[in-house]
PDB file of C-alpha atoms in Angstrom:
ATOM      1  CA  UNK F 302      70.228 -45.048  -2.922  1.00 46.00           C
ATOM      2  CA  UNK F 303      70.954 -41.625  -4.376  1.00 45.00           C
ATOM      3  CA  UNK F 304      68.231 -39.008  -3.378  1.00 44.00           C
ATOM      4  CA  UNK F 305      68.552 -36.011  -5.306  1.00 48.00           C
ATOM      5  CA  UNK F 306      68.035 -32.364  -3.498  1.00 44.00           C
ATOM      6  CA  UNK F 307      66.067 -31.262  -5.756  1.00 46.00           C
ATOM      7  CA  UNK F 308      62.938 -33.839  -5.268  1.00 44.00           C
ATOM      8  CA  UNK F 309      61.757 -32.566  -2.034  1.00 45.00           C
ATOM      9  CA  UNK F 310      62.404 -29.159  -3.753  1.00 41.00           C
ATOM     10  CA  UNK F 311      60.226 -29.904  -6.802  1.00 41.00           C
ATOM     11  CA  UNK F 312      57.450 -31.645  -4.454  1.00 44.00           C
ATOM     12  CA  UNK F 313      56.969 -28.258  -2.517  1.00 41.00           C
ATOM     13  CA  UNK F 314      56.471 -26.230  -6.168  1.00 38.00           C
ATOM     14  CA  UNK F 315      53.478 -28.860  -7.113  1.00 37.00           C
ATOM     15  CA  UNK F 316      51.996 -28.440  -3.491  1.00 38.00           C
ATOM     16  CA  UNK F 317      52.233 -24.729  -3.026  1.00 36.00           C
ATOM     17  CA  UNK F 318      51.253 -24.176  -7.158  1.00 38.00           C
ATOM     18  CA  UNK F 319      47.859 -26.649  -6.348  1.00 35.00           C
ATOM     19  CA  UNK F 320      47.696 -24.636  -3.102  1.00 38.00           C
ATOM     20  CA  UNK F 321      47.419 -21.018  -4.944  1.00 37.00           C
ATOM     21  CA  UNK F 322      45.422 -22.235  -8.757  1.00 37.00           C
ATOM     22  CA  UNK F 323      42.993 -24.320  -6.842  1.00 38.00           C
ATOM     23  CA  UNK F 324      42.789 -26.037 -10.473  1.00 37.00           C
ATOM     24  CA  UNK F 325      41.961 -29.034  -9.136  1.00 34.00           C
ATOM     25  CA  UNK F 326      40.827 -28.129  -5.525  1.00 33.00           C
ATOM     26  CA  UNK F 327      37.458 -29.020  -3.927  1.00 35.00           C
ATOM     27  CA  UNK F 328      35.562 -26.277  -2.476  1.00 38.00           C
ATOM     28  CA  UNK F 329      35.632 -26.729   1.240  1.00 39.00           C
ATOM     29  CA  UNK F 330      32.291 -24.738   2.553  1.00 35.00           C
ATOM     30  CA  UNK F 331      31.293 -24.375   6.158  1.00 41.00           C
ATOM     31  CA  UNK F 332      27.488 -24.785   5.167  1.00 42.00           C
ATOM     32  CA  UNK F 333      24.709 -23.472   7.967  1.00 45.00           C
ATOM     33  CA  UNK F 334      22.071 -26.223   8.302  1.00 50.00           C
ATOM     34  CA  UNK F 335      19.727 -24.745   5.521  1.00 53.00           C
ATOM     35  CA  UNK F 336      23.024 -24.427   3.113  1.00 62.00           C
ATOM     36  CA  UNK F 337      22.320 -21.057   2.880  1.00 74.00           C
ATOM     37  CA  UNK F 338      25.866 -20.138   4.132  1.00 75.00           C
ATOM     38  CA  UNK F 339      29.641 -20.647   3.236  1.00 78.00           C
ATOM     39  CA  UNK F 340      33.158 -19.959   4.327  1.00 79.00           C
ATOM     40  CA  UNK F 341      34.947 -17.617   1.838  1.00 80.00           C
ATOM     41  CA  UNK F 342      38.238 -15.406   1.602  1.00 79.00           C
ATOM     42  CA  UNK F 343      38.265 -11.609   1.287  1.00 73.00           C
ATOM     43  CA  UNK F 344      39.990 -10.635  -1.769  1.00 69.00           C
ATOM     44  CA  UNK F 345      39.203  -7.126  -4.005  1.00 60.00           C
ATOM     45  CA  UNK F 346      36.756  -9.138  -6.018  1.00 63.00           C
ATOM     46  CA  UNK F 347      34.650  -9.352  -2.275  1.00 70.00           C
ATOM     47  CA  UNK F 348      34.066 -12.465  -0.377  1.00 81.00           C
ATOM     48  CA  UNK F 349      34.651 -15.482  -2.594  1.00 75.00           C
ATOM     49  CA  UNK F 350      35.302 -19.852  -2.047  1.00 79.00           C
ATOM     50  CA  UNK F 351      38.538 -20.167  -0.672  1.00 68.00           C
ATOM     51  CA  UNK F 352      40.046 -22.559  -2.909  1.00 64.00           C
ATOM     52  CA  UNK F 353      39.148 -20.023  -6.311  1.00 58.00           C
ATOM     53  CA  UNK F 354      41.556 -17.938  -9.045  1.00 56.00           C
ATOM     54  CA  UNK F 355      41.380 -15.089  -6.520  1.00 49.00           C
ATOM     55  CA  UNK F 356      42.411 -16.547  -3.398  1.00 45.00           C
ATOM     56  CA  UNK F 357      45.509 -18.511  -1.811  1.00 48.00           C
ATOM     57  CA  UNK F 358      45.765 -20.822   1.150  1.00 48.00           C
ATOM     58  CA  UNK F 359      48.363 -18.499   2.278  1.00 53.00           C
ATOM     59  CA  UNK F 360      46.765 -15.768   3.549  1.00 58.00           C
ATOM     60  CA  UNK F 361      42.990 -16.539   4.166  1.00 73.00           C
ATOM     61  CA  UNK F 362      40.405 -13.227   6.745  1.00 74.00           C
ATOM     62  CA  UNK F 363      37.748 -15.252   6.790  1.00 78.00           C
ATOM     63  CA  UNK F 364      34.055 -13.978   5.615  1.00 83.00           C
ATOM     64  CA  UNK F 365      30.741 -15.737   4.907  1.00 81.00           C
ATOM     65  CA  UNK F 366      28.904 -16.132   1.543  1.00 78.00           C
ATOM     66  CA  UNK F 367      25.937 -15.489   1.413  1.00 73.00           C
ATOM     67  CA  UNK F 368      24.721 -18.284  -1.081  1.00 68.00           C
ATOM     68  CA  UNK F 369      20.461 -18.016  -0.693  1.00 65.00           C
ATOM     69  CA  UNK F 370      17.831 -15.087  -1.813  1.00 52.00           C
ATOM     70  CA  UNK F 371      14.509 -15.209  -0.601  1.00 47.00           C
ATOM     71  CA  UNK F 372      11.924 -16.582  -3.084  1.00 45.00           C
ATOM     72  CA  UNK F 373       9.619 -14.971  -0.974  1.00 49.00           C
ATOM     73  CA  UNK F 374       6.796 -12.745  -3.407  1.00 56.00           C
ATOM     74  CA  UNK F 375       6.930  -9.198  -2.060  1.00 59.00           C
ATOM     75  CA  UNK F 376       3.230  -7.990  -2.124  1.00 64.00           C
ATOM     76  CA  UNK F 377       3.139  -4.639  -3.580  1.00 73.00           C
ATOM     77  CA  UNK F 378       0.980  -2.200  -0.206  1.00 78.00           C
ATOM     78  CA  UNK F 379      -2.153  -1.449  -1.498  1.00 87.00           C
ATOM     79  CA  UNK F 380      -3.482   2.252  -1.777  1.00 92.00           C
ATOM     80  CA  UNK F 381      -6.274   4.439   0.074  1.00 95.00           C
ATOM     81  CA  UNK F 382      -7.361   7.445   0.256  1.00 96.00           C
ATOM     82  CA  UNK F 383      -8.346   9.762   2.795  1.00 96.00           C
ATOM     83  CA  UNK F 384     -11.756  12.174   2.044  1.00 97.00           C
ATOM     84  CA  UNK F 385     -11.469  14.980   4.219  1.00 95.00           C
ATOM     85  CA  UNK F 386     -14.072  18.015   4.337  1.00 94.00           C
ATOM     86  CA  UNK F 387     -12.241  21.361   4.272  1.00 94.00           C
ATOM     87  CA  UNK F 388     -14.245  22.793   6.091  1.00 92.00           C
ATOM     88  CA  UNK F 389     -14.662  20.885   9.064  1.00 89.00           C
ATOM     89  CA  UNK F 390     -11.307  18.730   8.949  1.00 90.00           C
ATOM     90  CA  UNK F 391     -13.761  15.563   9.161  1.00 90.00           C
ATOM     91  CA  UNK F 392     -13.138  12.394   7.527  1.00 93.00           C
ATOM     92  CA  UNK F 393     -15.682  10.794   5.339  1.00 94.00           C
ATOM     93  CA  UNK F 394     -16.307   7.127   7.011  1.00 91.00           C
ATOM     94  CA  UNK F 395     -18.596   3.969   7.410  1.00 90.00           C
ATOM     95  CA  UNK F 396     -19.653   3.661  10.765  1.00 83.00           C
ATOM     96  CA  UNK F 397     -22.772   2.439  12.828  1.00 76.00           C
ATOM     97  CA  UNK F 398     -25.295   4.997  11.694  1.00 77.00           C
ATOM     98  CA  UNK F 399     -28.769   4.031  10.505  1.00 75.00           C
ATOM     99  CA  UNK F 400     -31.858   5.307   9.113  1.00 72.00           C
ATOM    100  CA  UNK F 401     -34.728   3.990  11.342  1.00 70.00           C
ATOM    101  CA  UNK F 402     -37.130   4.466   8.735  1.00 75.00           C
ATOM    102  CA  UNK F 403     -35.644   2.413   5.730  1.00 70.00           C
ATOM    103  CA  UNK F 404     -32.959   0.458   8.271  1.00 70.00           C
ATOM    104  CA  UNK F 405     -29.688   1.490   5.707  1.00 82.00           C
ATOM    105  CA  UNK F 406     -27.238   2.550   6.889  1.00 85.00           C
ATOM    106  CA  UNK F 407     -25.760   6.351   6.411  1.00 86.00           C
ATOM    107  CA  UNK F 408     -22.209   7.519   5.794  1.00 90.00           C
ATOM    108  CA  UNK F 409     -20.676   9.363   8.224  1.00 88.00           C
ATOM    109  CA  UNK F 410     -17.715  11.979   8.550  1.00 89.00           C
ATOM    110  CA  UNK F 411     -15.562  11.765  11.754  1.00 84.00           C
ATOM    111  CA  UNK F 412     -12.979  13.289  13.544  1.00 79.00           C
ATOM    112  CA  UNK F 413      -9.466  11.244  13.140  1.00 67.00           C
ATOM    113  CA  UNK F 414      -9.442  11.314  16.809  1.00 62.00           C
ATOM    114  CA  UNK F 415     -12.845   9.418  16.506  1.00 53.00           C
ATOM    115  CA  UNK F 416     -12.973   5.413  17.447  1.00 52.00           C
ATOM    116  CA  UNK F 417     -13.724   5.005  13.139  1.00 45.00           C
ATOM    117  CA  UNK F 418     -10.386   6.031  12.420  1.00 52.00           C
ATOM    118  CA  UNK F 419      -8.837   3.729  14.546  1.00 54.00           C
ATOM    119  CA  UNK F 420     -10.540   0.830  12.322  1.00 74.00           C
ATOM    120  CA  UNK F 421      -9.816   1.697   9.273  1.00 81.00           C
ATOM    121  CA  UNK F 422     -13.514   3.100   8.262  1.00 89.00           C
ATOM    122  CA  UNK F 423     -12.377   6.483   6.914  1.00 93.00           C
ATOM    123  CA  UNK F 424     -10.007   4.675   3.999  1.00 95.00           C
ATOM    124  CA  UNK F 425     -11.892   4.385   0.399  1.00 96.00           C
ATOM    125  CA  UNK F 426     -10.901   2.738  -2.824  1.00 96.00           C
ATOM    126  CA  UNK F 427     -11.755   5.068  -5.891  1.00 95.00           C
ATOM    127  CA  UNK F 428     -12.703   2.585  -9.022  1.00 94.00           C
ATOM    128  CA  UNK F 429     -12.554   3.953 -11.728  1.00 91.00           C
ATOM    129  CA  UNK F 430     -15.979   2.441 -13.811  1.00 86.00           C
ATOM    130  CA  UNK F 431     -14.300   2.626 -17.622  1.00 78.00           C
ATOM    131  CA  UNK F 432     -16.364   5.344 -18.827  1.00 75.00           C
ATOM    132  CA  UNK F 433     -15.300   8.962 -18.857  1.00 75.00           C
ATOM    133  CA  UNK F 434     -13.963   9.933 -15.667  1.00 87.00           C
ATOM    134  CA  UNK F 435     -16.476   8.811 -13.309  1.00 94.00           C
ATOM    135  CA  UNK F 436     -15.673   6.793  -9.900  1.00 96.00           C
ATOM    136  CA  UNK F 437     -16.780   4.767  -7.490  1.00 97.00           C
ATOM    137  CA  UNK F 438     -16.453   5.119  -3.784  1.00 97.00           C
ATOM    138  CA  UNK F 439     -16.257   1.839  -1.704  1.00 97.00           C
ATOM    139  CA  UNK F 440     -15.267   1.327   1.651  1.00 96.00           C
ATOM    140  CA  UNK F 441     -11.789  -0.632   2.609  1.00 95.00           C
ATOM    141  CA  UNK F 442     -12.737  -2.067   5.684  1.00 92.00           C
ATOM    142  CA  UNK F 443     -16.777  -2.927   5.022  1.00 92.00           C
ATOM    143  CA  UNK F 444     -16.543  -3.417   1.434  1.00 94.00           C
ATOM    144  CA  UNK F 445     -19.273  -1.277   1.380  1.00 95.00           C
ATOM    145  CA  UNK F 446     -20.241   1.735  -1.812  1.00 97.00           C
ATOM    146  CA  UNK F 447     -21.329   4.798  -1.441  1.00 96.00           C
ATOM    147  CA  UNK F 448     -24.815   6.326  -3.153  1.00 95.00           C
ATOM    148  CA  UNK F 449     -26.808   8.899  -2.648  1.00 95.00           C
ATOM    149  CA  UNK F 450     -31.196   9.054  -2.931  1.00 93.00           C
ATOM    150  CA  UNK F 451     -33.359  11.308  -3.819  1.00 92.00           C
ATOM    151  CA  UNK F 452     -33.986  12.578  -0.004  1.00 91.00           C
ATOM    152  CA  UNK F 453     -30.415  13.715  -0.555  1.00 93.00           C
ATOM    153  CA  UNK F 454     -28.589  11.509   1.801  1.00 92.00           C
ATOM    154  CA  UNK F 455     -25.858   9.181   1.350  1.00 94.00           C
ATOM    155  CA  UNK F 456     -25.819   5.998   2.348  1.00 94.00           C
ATOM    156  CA  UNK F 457     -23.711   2.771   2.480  1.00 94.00           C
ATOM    157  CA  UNK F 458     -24.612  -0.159   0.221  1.00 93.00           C
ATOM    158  CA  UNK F 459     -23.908  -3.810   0.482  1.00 91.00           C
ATOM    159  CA  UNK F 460     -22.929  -6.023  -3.045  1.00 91.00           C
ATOM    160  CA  UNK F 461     -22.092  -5.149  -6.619  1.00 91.00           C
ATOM    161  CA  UNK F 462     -23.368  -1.328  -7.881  1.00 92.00           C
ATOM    162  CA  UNK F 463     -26.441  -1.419  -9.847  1.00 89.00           C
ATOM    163  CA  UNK F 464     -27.326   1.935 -11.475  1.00 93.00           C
ATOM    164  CA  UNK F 465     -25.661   5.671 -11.457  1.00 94.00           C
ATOM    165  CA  UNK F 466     -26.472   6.406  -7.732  1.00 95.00           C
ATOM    166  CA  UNK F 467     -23.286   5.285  -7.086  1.00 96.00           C
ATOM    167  CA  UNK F 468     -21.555   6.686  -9.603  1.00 96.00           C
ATOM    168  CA  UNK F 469     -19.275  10.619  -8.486  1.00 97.00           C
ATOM    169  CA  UNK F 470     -17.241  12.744 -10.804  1.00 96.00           C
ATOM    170  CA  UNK F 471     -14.904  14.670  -9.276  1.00 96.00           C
ATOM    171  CA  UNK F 472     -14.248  18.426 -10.190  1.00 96.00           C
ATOM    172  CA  UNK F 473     -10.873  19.231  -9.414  1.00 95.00           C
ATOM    173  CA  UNK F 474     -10.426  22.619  -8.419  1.00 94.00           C
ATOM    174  CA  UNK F 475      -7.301  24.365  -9.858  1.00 87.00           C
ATOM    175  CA  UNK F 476      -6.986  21.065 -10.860  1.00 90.00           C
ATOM    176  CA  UNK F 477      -5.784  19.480  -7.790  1.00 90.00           C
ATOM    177  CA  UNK F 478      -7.224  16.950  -5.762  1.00 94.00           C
ATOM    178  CA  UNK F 479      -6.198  18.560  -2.661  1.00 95.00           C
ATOM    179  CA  UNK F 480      -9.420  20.320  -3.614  1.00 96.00           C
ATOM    180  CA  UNK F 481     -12.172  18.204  -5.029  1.00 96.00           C
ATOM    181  CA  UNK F 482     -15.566  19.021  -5.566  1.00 97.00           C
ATOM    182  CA  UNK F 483     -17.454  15.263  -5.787  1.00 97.00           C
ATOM    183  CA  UNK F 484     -20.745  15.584  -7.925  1.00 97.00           C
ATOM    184  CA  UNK F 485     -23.008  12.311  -7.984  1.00 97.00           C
ATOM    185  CA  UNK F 486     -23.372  11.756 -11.757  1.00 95.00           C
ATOM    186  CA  UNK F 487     -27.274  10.288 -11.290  1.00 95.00           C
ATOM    187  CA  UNK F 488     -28.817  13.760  -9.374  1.00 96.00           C
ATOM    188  CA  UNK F 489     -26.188  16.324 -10.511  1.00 95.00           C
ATOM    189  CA  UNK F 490     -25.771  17.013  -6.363  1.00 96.00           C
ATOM    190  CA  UNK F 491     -22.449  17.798  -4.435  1.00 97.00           C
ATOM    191  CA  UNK F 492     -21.821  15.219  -1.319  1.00 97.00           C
ATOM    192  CA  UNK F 493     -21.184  17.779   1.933  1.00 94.00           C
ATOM    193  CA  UNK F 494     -20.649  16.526   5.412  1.00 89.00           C
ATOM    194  CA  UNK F 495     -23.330  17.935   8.099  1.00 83.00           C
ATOM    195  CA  UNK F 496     -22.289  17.129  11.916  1.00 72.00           C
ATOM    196  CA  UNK F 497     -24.957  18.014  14.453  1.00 69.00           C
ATOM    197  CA  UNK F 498     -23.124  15.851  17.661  1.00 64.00           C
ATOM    198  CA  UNK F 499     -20.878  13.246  18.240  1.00 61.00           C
ATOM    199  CA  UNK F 500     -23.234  10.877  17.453  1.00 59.00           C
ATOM    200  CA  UNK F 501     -25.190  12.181  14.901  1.00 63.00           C
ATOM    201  CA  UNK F 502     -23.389  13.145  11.692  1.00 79.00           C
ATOM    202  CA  UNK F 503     -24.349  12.385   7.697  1.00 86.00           C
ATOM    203  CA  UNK F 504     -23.025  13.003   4.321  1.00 93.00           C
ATOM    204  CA  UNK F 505     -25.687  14.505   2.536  1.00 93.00           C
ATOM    205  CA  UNK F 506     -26.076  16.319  -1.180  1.00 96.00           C
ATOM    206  CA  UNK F 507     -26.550  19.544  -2.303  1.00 95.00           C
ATOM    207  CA  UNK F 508     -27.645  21.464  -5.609  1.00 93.00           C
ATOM    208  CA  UNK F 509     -26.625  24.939  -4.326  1.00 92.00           C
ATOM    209  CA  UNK F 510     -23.168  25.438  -4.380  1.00 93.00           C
ATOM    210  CA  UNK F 511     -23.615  28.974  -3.496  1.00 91.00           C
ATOM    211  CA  UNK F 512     -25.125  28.421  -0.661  1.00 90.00           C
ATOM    212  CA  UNK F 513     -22.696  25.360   0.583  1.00 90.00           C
ATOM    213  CA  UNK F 514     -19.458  25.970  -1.617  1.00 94.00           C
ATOM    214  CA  UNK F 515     -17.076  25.901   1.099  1.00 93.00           C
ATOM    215  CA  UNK F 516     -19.043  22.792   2.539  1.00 93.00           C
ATOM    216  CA  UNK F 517     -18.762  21.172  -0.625  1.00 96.00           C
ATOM    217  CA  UNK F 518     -14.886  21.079  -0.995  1.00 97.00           C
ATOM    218  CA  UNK F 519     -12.982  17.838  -0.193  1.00 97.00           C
ATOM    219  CA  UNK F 520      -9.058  16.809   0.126  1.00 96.00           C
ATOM    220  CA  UNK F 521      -8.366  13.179  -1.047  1.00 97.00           C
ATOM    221  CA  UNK F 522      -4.976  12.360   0.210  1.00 95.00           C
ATOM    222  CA  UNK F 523      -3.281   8.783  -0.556  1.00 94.00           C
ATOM    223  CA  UNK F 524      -2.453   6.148   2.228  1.00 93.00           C
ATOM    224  CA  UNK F 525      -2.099   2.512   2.813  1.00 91.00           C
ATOM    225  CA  UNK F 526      -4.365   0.326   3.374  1.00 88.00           C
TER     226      UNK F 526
END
């Protein structure tokens, strides 16, 4: 039998041409064991199958695909904010302070070296209530809102806000609010801090800005909750 040179010849060509098209080639993938992962080529195009229009059995540096994305939901952080009298560096926060008489509980400014800033009492959500440009104050970590009454103290109140007691408008002073003046829309009063000792401090309201301007001024800064 005559074997002609040119078979074995020929029969190289098809191999080495299925070799670099891949047109009918399986992708062989080195899978991780959540399939996340495969064995690729480096070519310009970056780190593709091996047996693909870009590649050659030839010549393969090895790299891994990267084949999964997380479906995890990133949660956007919520945001805070910080109330801090400028005149005394204190934070405004909800801490165990009560009123013996009426057995409510006051708010409170601290020092951020104070055991309240370590639990997240001095961050406060500012609502917004939908009318004009009036706010509510509520606590992050209690939950609780902030009034004020008549005696001119402000307290800390439990469920949903009932009337304007708990309503503030802020007065921005050269319209910043690294300089807010916070003016309870029900008694026309400006909330001040008043710290006697470390363990007896209140938030209370005044009508005479002259007398307790400086007192009066606030810093609400943004953080995370």
């Amino acid at each position: 039998m005559i074997v002609s040179w040119r078979t074995p010849v020929i029969s190289a060509i098809f191999v080495l041409t299925l070799a670099v098209t891949g047109g009918e080639a399986t992708e062989s993938y080195a899978r991780d064991g959540t399939g996340c992962q495969a064995s690729g080529c480096v070519t310009q195009q970056g780190c593709v199958p091996r047996y693909s229009q870009y590649t050659t059995v030839l010549y393969c540096q090895r790299c891994v695909i990267d084949r999964c994305r997380s479906l995890e939901p990133t949660m956007p952080r919520r945001i805070c904010y910080h109330l801090t009298s400028i005149a005394s560096g204190q934070r405004l926060a909800a801490v165990e302070n009560y009123d013996r008489r009426t057995s409510q509980r006051y708010a409170s400014v601290l020092h951020t070296s104070d055991r309240g800033d370590e639990e997240d009492h001095d961050k406060w959500h500012l609502i917004a209530n939908g009318r004009g440009h009036d706010y509510y104050i509520r606590n992050f970590r209690t939950g609780e809102y902030l009034r004020v009454q008549e005696n001119n103290f402000a307290y800390l109140a439990q469920g949903q806000p009932v009337d304007d007691s708990f309503l503030f408008k802020p007065h921005l002073v050269d319209g910043s609010w690294s300089c807010v003046l916070l003016q309870s829309v029900c008694y026309g009063g400006y909330l001040y801090g008043e710290r006697y000792s470390a363990s007896t401090n209140f938030v209370l309201m005044t009508r005479d800005l002259q007398r307790c301007y400086r007192e009066s001024l606030w810093r609400v800064t943004s953080v995370y909750c």
